[in-house]
């Protein structure tokens, strides 16, 4: 058994060994036993009328007394367990399964239709639950089937909303963005990436919902809308007993206690499952990342202090002989404008050409533009750094290029050409790649490595199949070949013992290994461009070095261009041959690393960025430079 399953099993065991867990388990055993054996054991006492013992108070023979027909109330209460529990389970099954379907619709149908479904769900939720049940019960007609359908249908809106909320919280994860860029269809994303990650909270809530359904049935039958004589459930018994509560209190108290007992048992079961499955923790981890981290001047932290000096930063050489891209591309003196330079000089088509890229975001007072007229080229095989302070628009730029930004953000571009493909219409489409051909091309030729290594891989799936997916989808490989290639790619990114590791889950990997697995995923195709959005920020310095070295090696061996995003100029100068400097949504300077290191930066912001990097050889007592207010 995998380590994760063993861990989960032991956590569940300890949850069931807690006082709440023991109470839930005992309650369940009692309910299950009564559901199975009560009709056989007490069926005859429950249905045999005794004209000599009508409406008798509790006695040794009839411990809850008898009803108006002389039947034993205790026996009837026990026998009613089967119908009450089975009806609650049936209604819950209907409500939960249809609720999940409804909750998934916005993900499958796309934004516009999805919104209508959401609005309908919200309207239904605004309607008081019990009123909805009664209304539906009247429409469906009195009786057992009508009651099951009424309660089942009434469960749908709440469960749909829950599924929707949980799915939305997963939808912001990097692995969903990665799946989108791989061209995976919405239904497949839903079934493979979203639902497996939300199933546990859904299961827990199903248990609590069953408790609610049970009480709703009791309510319906009590009102005479549910089970009809001669059948009886606890609600029906309550209905019959309430009128005689002063004569034979057991007639009302017995079924009432039974309803409370079953309701509490289901709730405790939900609570125990939630603890055992770690739902609270899991849900908070599923929350989407904040749109932006704190702004302010460039952060030059301890990591940078340890890897400063422009020689061999992070252990990666960038000597001209090993740099893959044409260094002549760069002319720092062209200033902030996009350069057509290398195309003119070398005649080589850039692998990525961006012109006039803008991103607009709504605010309370109107629109703001976090990315303004951004333009740049990346040559085949070139490693380009994109630096800038937090919030300067680096991630938005990358995500727009990959077509991963969604409403309410508005993306427009005069041109985004990637590997001969016109991606401008895709920008801002939220990853809805129109044609299969484009999806396949993007999926195999553009790779993304994200900042948060934990969020980059789907935690519910083993790493091997995730890496193999693109081979299955776009390269037409069969499962065996795709999985062999995935193992080969994991080996290529130096995952030790790749065959065993491919069977593990992401949480069994270290942070650096997860980043490398993301790279392996990108290498299933032959990426012309790897967009690495702060791939090393969350890693410690040694692992950071490994990932940077690997990126460099991959770029050299596969000939892939790299757009390397970082707020750490020291790391960028170690890996890249050219740097795009972003400031307040604009690219204010494009400069060759050699020029940057030699202090030939022209823009004051670039100069300030550089001055803020501490040096190993500098005066330790001198305060670090800060980036002041720039016009
Ligand atoms: N989904 C969004 N909706 C509205 N504004 C957003 C959204 N995402 C980002 N922004 C804003 O756009 C600006 C640029 O954000 P972006 O994430 O591109 O910055 P960044 O340069 O990548 O920063 P960091 O280095 O911290 O990742 C920020 O001011 C941010 O608040």
Tab-separated table of N, CA and C in Angstrom, residues 343-468:
chain	number	residue	atom	x	y	z
A	343	UNK	N	15.443	39.846	-35.732
A	343	UNK	CA	14.791	39.354	-36.939
A	343	UNK	C	15.414	40.038	-38.156
A	344	UNK	N	15.616	41.360	-37.973
A	344	UNK	CA	16.190	42.137	-39.075
A	344	UNK	C	17.629	41.690	-39.340
A	345	UNK	N	18.369	41.508	-38.219
A	345	UNK	CA	19.793	41.233	-38.367
A	345	UNK	C	20.029	39.805	-38.834
A	346	UNK	N	19.341	38.828	-38.179
A	346	UNK	CA	19.673	37.438	-38.456
A	346	UNK	C	18.714	36.773	-39.428
A	347	UNK	N	17.578	37.366	-39.643
A	347	UNK	CA	16.584	36.748	-40.513
A	347	UNK	C	15.881	35.570	-39.834
A	348	UNK	N	16.206	35.304	-38.561
A	348	UNK	CA	15.580	34.182	-37.839
A	348	UNK	C	14.258	34.664	-37.243
A	349	UNK	N	13.224	33.854	-37.438
A	349	UNK	CA	11.925	34.192	-36.849
A	349	UNK	C	11.999	33.983	-35.344
A	350	UNK	N	11.502	34.915	-34.544
A	350	UNK	CA	11.490	34.648	-33.095
A	350	UNK	C	10.502	33.524	-32.786
A	351	UNK	N	10.775	32.799	-31.715
A	351	UNK	CA	9.829	31.753	-31.345
A	351	UNK	C	8.597	32.390	-30.697
A	352	UNK	N	8.808	33.513	-30.041
A	352	UNK	CA	7.673	34.248	-29.464
A	352	UNK	C	7.837	35.722	-29.789
A	353	UNK	N	6.766	36.292	-30.311
A	353	UNK	CA	6.792	37.715	-30.640
A	353	UNK	C	5.532	38.332	-30.047
A	354	UNK	N	5.726	39.284	-29.183
A	354	UNK	CA	4.582	39.923	-28.512
A	354	UNK	C	4.622	41.410	-28.812
A	355	UNK	N	3.491	41.955	-29.193
A	355	UNK	CA	3.398	43.401	-29.432
A	355	UNK	C	2.114	43.946	-28.821
A	356	UNK	N	2.226	45.083	-28.210
A	356	UNK	CA	1.039	45.810	-27.714
A	356	UNK	C	0.165	44.991	-26.784
A	357	UNK	N	0.802	44.254	-25.890
A	357	UNK	CA	0.013	43.433	-24.954
A	357	UNK	C	-0.459	44.284	-23.781
A	358	UNK	N	-1.770	44.234	-23.560
A	358	UNK	CA	-2.334	45.007	-22.448
A	358	UNK	C	-3.254	44.108	-21.630
A	359	UNK	N	-3.212	44.314	-20.340
A	359	UNK	CA	-4.172	43.616	-19.467
A	359	UNK	C	-4.876	44.676	-18.632
A	360	UNK	N	-6.195	44.639	-18.647
A	360	UNK	CA	-6.978	45.574	-17.836
A	360	UNK	C	-7.707	44.815	-16.743
A	361	UNK	N	-7.702	45.409	-15.566
A	361	UNK	CA	-8.373	44.756	-14.427
A	361	UNK	C	-9.388	45.720	-13.834
A	362	UNK	N	-10.587	45.206	-13.514
A	362	UNK	CA	-11.601	46.092	-12.926
A	362	UNK	C	-11.260	46.420	-11.468
A	363	UNK	N	-11.574	47.644	-11.077
A	363	UNK	CA	-11.424	48.021	-9.664
A	363	UNK	C	-12.755	48.629	-9.223
A	364	UNK	N	-12.836	49.020	-7.969
A	364	UNK	CA	-14.087	49.600	-7.469
A	364	UNK	C	-14.416	50.899	-8.185
A	365	UNK	N	-13.384	51.583	-8.650
A	365	UNK	CA	-13.624	52.913	-9.229
A	365	UNK	C	-13.473	52.943	-10.748
A	366	UNK	N	-13.247	51.816	-11.366
A	366	UNK	CA	-13.080	51.809	-12.826
A	366	UNK	C	-12.105	50.720	-13.226
A	367	UNK	N	-11.324	50.975	-14.250
A	367	UNK	CA	-10.384	49.966	-14.729
A	367	UNK	C	-8.956	50.435	-14.477
A	368	UNK	N	-8.062	49.485	-14.173
A	368	UNK	CA	-6.651	49.831	-14.144
A	368	UNK	C	-5.915	48.880	-15.082
A	369	UNK	N	-4.716	49.300	-15.476
A	369	UNK	CA	-4.005	48.526	-16.491
A	369	UNK	C	-2.684	48.010	-15.910
A	370	UNK	N	-2.680	46.811	-15.335
A	370	UNK	CA	-1.437	46.300	-14.729
A	370	UNK	C	-0.392	45.883	-15.759
A	371	UNK	N	-0.794	45.667	-17.013
A	371	UNK	CA	0.202	45.388	-18.069
A	371	UNK	C	-0.068	46.343	-19.224
A	372	UNK	N	0.977	47.146	-19.584
A	372	UNK	CA	0.744	48.229	-20.549
A	372	UNK	C	1.658	48.121	-21.757
A	373	UNK	N	1.083	47.901	-22.900
A	373	UNK	CA	1.820	47.909	-24.166
A	373	UNK	C	3.147	47.162	-24.098
A	374	UNK	N	3.048	45.944	-23.621
A	374	UNK	CA	4.275	45.145	-23.505
A	374	UNK	C	4.610	44.516	-24.852
A	375	UNK	N	5.866	44.575	-25.224
A	375	UNK	CA	6.311	43.968	-26.476
A	375	UNK	C	7.715	43.426	-26.324
A	376	UNK	N	7.933	42.219	-26.826
A	376	UNK	CA	9.282	41.644	-26.799
A	376	UNK	C	9.353	40.455	-27.746
A	377	UNK	N	10.560	40.052	-28.057
A	377	UNK	CA	10.779	38.861	-28.884
A	377	UNK	C	11.641	37.889	-28.100
A	378	UNK	N	11.463	36.621	-28.381
A	378	UNK	CA	12.400	35.627	-27.833
A	378	UNK	C	12.854	34.754	-28.995
A	379	UNK	N	14.148	34.640	-29.149
A	379	UNK	CA	14.695	33.852	-30.266
A	379	UNK	C	14.668	32.370	-29.917
A	380	UNK	N	14.675	31.503	-30.939
A	380	UNK	CA	14.717	30.072	-30.646
A	380	UNK	C	15.933	29.749	-29.775
A	381	UNK	N	15.721	29.014	-28.718
A	381	UNK	CA	16.818	28.586	-27.853
A	381	UNK	C	17.334	29.645	-26.895
A	382	UNK	N	16.805	30.853	-26.984
A	382	UNK	CA	17.315	31.933	-26.130
A	382	UNK	C	16.725	31.838	-24.715
A	383	UNK	N	17.530	32.178	-23.716
A	383	UNK	CA	16.998	32.214	-22.346
A	383	UNK	C	16.883	33.675	-21.929
A	384	UNK	N	15.647	34.107	-21.766
A	384	UNK	CA	15.401	35.519	-21.486
A	384	UNK	C	14.821	35.657	-20.077
A	385	UNK	N	15.352	36.583	-19.344
A	385	UNK	CA	14.836	36.822	-17.998
A	385	UNK	C	13.795	37.930	-18.034
A	386	UNK	N	12.784	37.792	-17.195
A	386	UNK	CA	11.795	38.869	-17.042
A	386	UNK	C	11.829	39.237	-15.570
A	387	UNK	N	12.395	40.406	-15.278
A	387	UNK	CA	12.541	40.791	-13.873
A	387	UNK	C	11.695	42.022	-13.559
A	388	UNK	N	11.483	42.230	-12.306
A	388	UNK	CA	10.697	43.389	-11.882
A	388	UNK	C	10.206	43.139	-10.480
A	389	UNK	N	9.836	44.199	-9.812
A	389	UNK	CA	9.376	44.047	-8.434
A	389	UNK	C	8.048	43.286	-8.396
A	390	UNK	N	7.686	42.881	-7.204
A	390	UNK	CA	6.426	42.172	-7.025
A	390	UNK	C	5.278	43.079	-7.474
A	391	UNK	N	4.383	42.528	-8.291
A	391	UNK	CA	3.237	43.306	-8.754
A	391	UNK	C	3.507	44.124	-9.995
A	392	UNK	N	4.684	43.936	-10.609
A	392	UNK	CA	4.987	44.752	-11.796
A	392	UNK	C	4.326	44.210	-13.057
A	393	UNK	N	3.745	43.013	-12.983
A	393	UNK	CA	2.999	42.502	-14.136
A	393	UNK	C	3.669	41.330	-14.832
A	394	UNK	N	4.653	40.718	-14.212
A	394	UNK	CA	5.393	39.624	-14.858
A	394	UNK	C	4.483	38.411	-15.091
A	395	UNK	N	3.810	37.995	-14.020
A	395	UNK	CA	2.976	36.789	-14.162
A	395	UNK	C	1.828	37.036	-15.129
A	396	UNK	N	1.222	38.220	-15.055
A	396	UNK	CA	0.111	38.506	-15.968
A	396	UNK	C	0.582	38.447	-17.408
A	397	UNK	N	1.798	38.929	-17.659
A	397	UNK	CA	2.344	38.891	-19.013
A	397	UNK	C	2.461	37.437	-19.480
A	398	UNK	N	3.034	36.595	-18.632
A	398	UNK	CA	3.218	35.181	-19.012
A	398	UNK	C	1.883	34.486	-19.229
A	399	UNK	N	0.975	34.708	-18.292
A	399	UNK	CA	-0.309	34.018	-18.390
A	399	UNK	C	-1.096	34.487	-19.607
A	400	UNK	N	-0.946	35.780	-19.977
A	400	UNK	CA	-1.649	36.249	-21.174
A	400	UNK	C	-1.086	35.576	-22.413
A	401	UNK	N	0.241	35.436	-22.447
A	401	UNK	CA	0.855	34.797	-23.616
A	401	UNK	C	0.331	33.374	-23.754
A	402	UNK	N	0.187	32.693	-22.608
A	402	UNK	CA	-0.288	31.307	-22.653
A	402	UNK	C	-1.814	31.220	-22.766
A	403	UNK	N	-2.487	32.377	-22.793
A	403	UNK	CA	-3.954	32.379	-22.926
A	403	UNK	C	-4.646	31.871	-21.678
A	404	UNK	N	-4.038	32.097	-20.532
A	404	UNK	CA	-4.607	31.537	-19.306
A	404	UNK	C	-5.326	32.561	-18.431
A	405	UNK	N	-5.409	33.799	-18.880
A	405	UNK	CA	-6.127	34.785	-18.055
A	405	UNK	C	-7.608	34.761	-18.403
A	406	UNK	N	-8.404	34.924	-17.393
A	406	UNK	CA	-9.854	34.849	-17.590
A	406	UNK	C	-10.521	36.142	-17.181
A	407	UNK	N	-11.767	36.284	-17.552
A	407	UNK	CA	-12.553	37.414	-17.058
A	407	UNK	C	-12.506	37.411	-15.536
A	408	UNK	N	-12.546	38.523	-14.856
A	408	UNK	CA	-12.864	39.839	-15.393
A	408	UNK	C	-11.666	40.553	-16.024
A	409	UNK	N	-10.489	39.895	-16.039
A	409	UNK	CA	-9.344	40.562	-16.664
A	409	UNK	C	-9.578	40.622	-18.176
A	410	UNK	N	-9.223	41.735	-18.773
A	410	UNK	CA	-9.380	41.893	-20.220
A	410	UNK	C	-7.996	41.941	-20.850
A	411	UNK	N	-7.752	41.046	-21.783
A	411	UNK	CA	-6.432	41.006	-22.424
A	411	UNK	C	-6.589	41.387	-23.892
A	412	UNK	N	-5.767	42.320	-24.340
A	412	UNK	CA	-5.744	42.638	-25.768
A	412	UNK	C	-4.285	42.666	-26.213
A	413	UNK	N	-4.074	42.345	-27.465
A	413	UNK	CA	-2.694	42.371	-27.975
A	413	UNK	C	-2.736	42.648	-29.467
A	414	UNK	N	-1.783	43.480	-29.910
A	414	UNK	CA	-1.692	43.697	-31.350
A	414	UNK	C	-1.182	42.427	-32.008
A	415	UNK	N	-0.268	41.766	-31.341
A	415	UNK	CA	0.280	40.535	-31.910
A	415	UNK	C	0.856	39.639	-30.815
A	416	UNK	N	0.507	38.372	-30.879
A	416	UNK	CA	1.239	37.364	-30.095
A	416	UNK	C	1.451	36.197	-31.064
A	417	UNK	N	2.646	36.059	-31.541
A	417	UNK	CA	2.924	34.953	-32.456
A	417	UNK	C	3.874	33.996	-31.756
A	418	UNK	N	3.442	32.738	-31.660
A	418	UNK	CA	4.280	31.732	-31.020
A	418	UNK	C	4.507	30.600	-32.000
A	419	UNK	N	5.761	30.399	-32.372
A	419	UNK	CA	6.107	29.276	-33.243
A	419	UNK	C	5.226	29.243	-34.500
A	420	UNK	N	4.948	30.411	-35.041
A	420	UNK	CA	4.130	30.492	-36.248
A	420	UNK	C	2.634	30.476	-35.977
A	421	UNK	N	2.240	30.338	-34.721
A	421	UNK	CA	0.801	30.310	-34.401
A	421	UNK	C	0.362	31.684	-33.918
A	422	UNK	N	-0.797	32.107	-34.383
A	422	UNK	CA	-1.314	33.402	-33.937
A	422	UNK	C	-2.082	33.179	-32.628
A	423	UNK	N	-1.501	33.632	-31.538
A	423	UNK	CA	-2.138	33.401	-30.235
A	423	UNK	C	-2.910	34.617	-29.732
A	424	UNK	N	-2.895	35.711	-30.500
A	424	UNK	CA	-3.563	36.926	-30.011
A	424	UNK	C	-5.035	36.663	-29.662
A	425	UNK	N	-5.781	35.914	-30.509
A	425	UNK	CA	-7.187	35.684	-30.145
A	425	UNK	C	-7.335	34.823	-28.893
A	426	UNK	N	-6.285	34.059	-28.586
A	426	UNK	CA	-6.350	33.162	-27.438
A	426	UNK	C	-6.134	33.896	-26.118
A	427	UNK	N	-5.381	35.009	-26.200
A	427	UNK	CA	-5.065	35.753	-24.973
A	427	UNK	C	-6.371	36.165	-24.300
A	428	UNK	N	-6.499	35.882	-23.040
A	428	UNK	CA	-7.711	36.253	-22.314
A	428	UNK	C	-8.864	35.300	-22.520
A	429	UNK	N	-8.619	34.201	-23.220
A	429	UNK	CA	-9.716	33.254	-23.438
A	429	UNK	C	-9.849	32.292	-22.275
A	430	UNK	N	-8.924	32.407	-21.304
A	430	UNK	CA	-8.984	31.514	-20.153
A	430	UNK	C	-8.661	30.085	-20.533
A	431	UNK	N	-7.812	29.922	-21.546
A	431	UNK	CA	-7.358	28.583	-21.902
A	431	UNK	C	-8.346	27.836	-22.781
A	432	UNK	N	-9.405	28.518	-23.259
A	432	UNK	CA	-10.334	27.831	-24.153
A	432	UNK	C	-9.768	27.869	-25.560
A	433	UNK	N	-8.944	26.877	-25.833
A	433	UNK	CA	-8.299	26.825	-27.139
A	433	UNK	C	-9.317	26.332	-28.134
A	434	UNK	N	-9.549	27.157	-29.165
A	434	UNK	CA	-10.607	26.828	-30.124
A	434	UNK	C	-10.401	25.500	-30.822
A	435	UNK	N	-9.295	25.348	-31.555
A	435	UNK	CA	-9.172	24.158	-32.375
A	435	UNK	C	-8.286	23.112	-31.719
A	436	UNK	N	-8.539	21.851	-32.100
A	436	UNK	CA	-7.753	20.746	-31.571
A	436	UNK	C	-6.292	20.879	-31.987
A	437	UNK	N	-6.119	21.362	-33.235
A	437	UNK	CA	-4.768	21.471	-33.770
A	437	UNK	C	-3.954	22.460	-32.931
A	438	UNK	N	-4.620	23.590	-32.612
A	438	UNK	CA	-3.936	24.614	-31.814
A	438	UNK	C	-3.654	24.074	-30.407
A	439	UNK	N	-4.641	23.354	-29.855
A	439	UNK	CA	-4.458	22.786	-28.512
A	439	UNK	C	-3.273	21.832	-28.508
A	440	UNK	N	-3.208	20.977	-29.536
A	440	UNK	CA	-2.109	20.007	-29.595
A	440	UNK	C	-0.779	20.730	-29.759
A	441	UNK	N	-0.777	21.773	-30.629
A	441	UNK	CA	0.472	22.504	-30.866
A	441	UNK	C	0.936	23.175	-29.582
A	442	UNK	N	-0.004	23.826	-28.895
A	442	UNK	CA	0.369	24.497	-27.646
A	442	UNK	C	0.802	23.492	-26.592
A	443	UNK	N	0.041	22.399	-26.513
A	443	UNK	CA	0.309	21.390	-25.503
A	443	UNK	C	1.687	20.775	-25.648
A	444	UNK	N	2.147	20.632	-26.866
A	444	UNK	CA	3.444	19.976	-27.051
A	444	UNK	C	4.584	20.962	-27.217
A	445	UNK	N	4.269	22.224	-27.602
A	445	UNK	CA	5.366	23.149	-27.904
A	445	UNK	C	5.584	24.237	-26.862
A	446	UNK	N	4.625	24.411	-25.971
A	446	UNK	CA	4.827	25.417	-24.917
A	446	UNK	C	4.721	24.724	-23.548
A	447	UNK	N	5.721	24.910	-22.731
A	447	UNK	CA	5.683	24.284	-21.402
A	447	UNK	C	5.674	25.361	-20.337
A	448	UNK	N	4.981	25.090	-19.254
A	448	UNK	CA	4.917	26.064	-18.157
A	448	UNK	C	5.418	25.448	-16.864
A	449	UNK	N	6.249	26.171	-16.183
A	449	UNK	CA	6.682	25.723	-14.850
A	449	UNK	C	6.298	26.849	-13.897
A	450	UNK	N	5.553	26.496	-12.862
A	450	UNK	CA	5.020	27.539	-11.991
A	450	UNK	C	5.820	27.690	-10.711
A	451	UNK	N	5.449	28.739	-9.992
A	451	UNK	CA	6.180	29.110	-8.779
A	451	UNK	C	6.001	28.122	-7.629
A	452	UNK	N	4.733	27.727	-7.411
A	452	UNK	CA	4.436	26.934	-6.228
A	452	UNK	C	4.522	25.452	-6.587
A	453	UNK	N	5.577	24.781	-6.170
A	453	UNK	CA	5.742	23.395	-6.598
A	453	UNK	C	4.644	22.481	-6.077
A	454	UNK	N	4.006	22.863	-4.944
A	454	UNK	CA	2.951	21.995	-4.405
A	454	UNK	C	1.690	22.116	-5.244
A	455	UNK	N	1.462	23.342	-5.762
A	455	UNK	CA	0.230	23.560	-6.520
A	455	UNK	C	0.376	23.149	-7.978
A	456	UNK	N	1.606	22.835	-8.383
A	456	UNK	CA	1.838	22.600	-9.801
A	456	UNK	C	1.385	21.225	-10.269
A	457	UNK	N	1.268	20.299	-9.350
A	457	UNK	CA	0.850	18.957	-9.743
A	457	UNK	C	-0.441	18.612	-9.006
A	458	UNK	N	-1.267	17.843	-9.688
A	458	UNK	CA	-2.535	17.440	-9.085
A	458	UNK	C	-2.258	16.471	-7.927
A	459	UNK	N	-2.619	16.869	-6.686
A	459	UNK	CA	-2.263	16.023	-5.542
A	459	UNK	C	-2.977	14.683	-5.527
A	460	UNK	N	-4.065	14.563	-6.302
A	460	UNK	CA	-4.848	13.320	-6.243
A	460	UNK	C	-4.347	12.269	-7.233
A	461	UNK	N	-3.419	12.653	-8.106
A	461	UNK	CA	-2.956	11.697	-9.124
A	461	UNK	C	-1.489	11.386	-8.943
A	462	UNK	N	-1.098	10.180	-9.320
A	462	UNK	CA	0.326	9.828	-9.265
A	462	UNK	C	1.079	10.649	-10.296
A	463	UNK	N	2.366	10.867	-10.025
A	463	UNK	CA	3.137	11.767	-10.882
A	463	UNK	C	3.295	11.203	-12.299
A	464	UNK	N	3.593	9.900	-12.389
A	464	UNK	CA	3.852	9.291	-13.712
A	464	UNK	C	2.710	9.547	-14.698
A	465	UNK	N	1.472	9.159	-14.329
A	465	UNK	CA	0.356	9.385	-15.254
A	465	UNK	C	0.155	10.861	-15.595
A	466	UNK	N	0.451	11.761	-14.654
A	466	UNK	CA	0.299	13.194	-14.966
A	466	UNK	C	1.301	13.614	-16.027
A	467	UNK	N	2.531	13.117	-15.876
A	467	UNK	CA	3.556	13.467	-16.857
A	467	UNK	C	3.203	12.837	-18.208
A	468	UNK	N	2.640	11.618	-18.150
A	468	UNK	CA	2.358	10.886	-19.396
A	468	UNK	C	1.172	11.459	-20.160
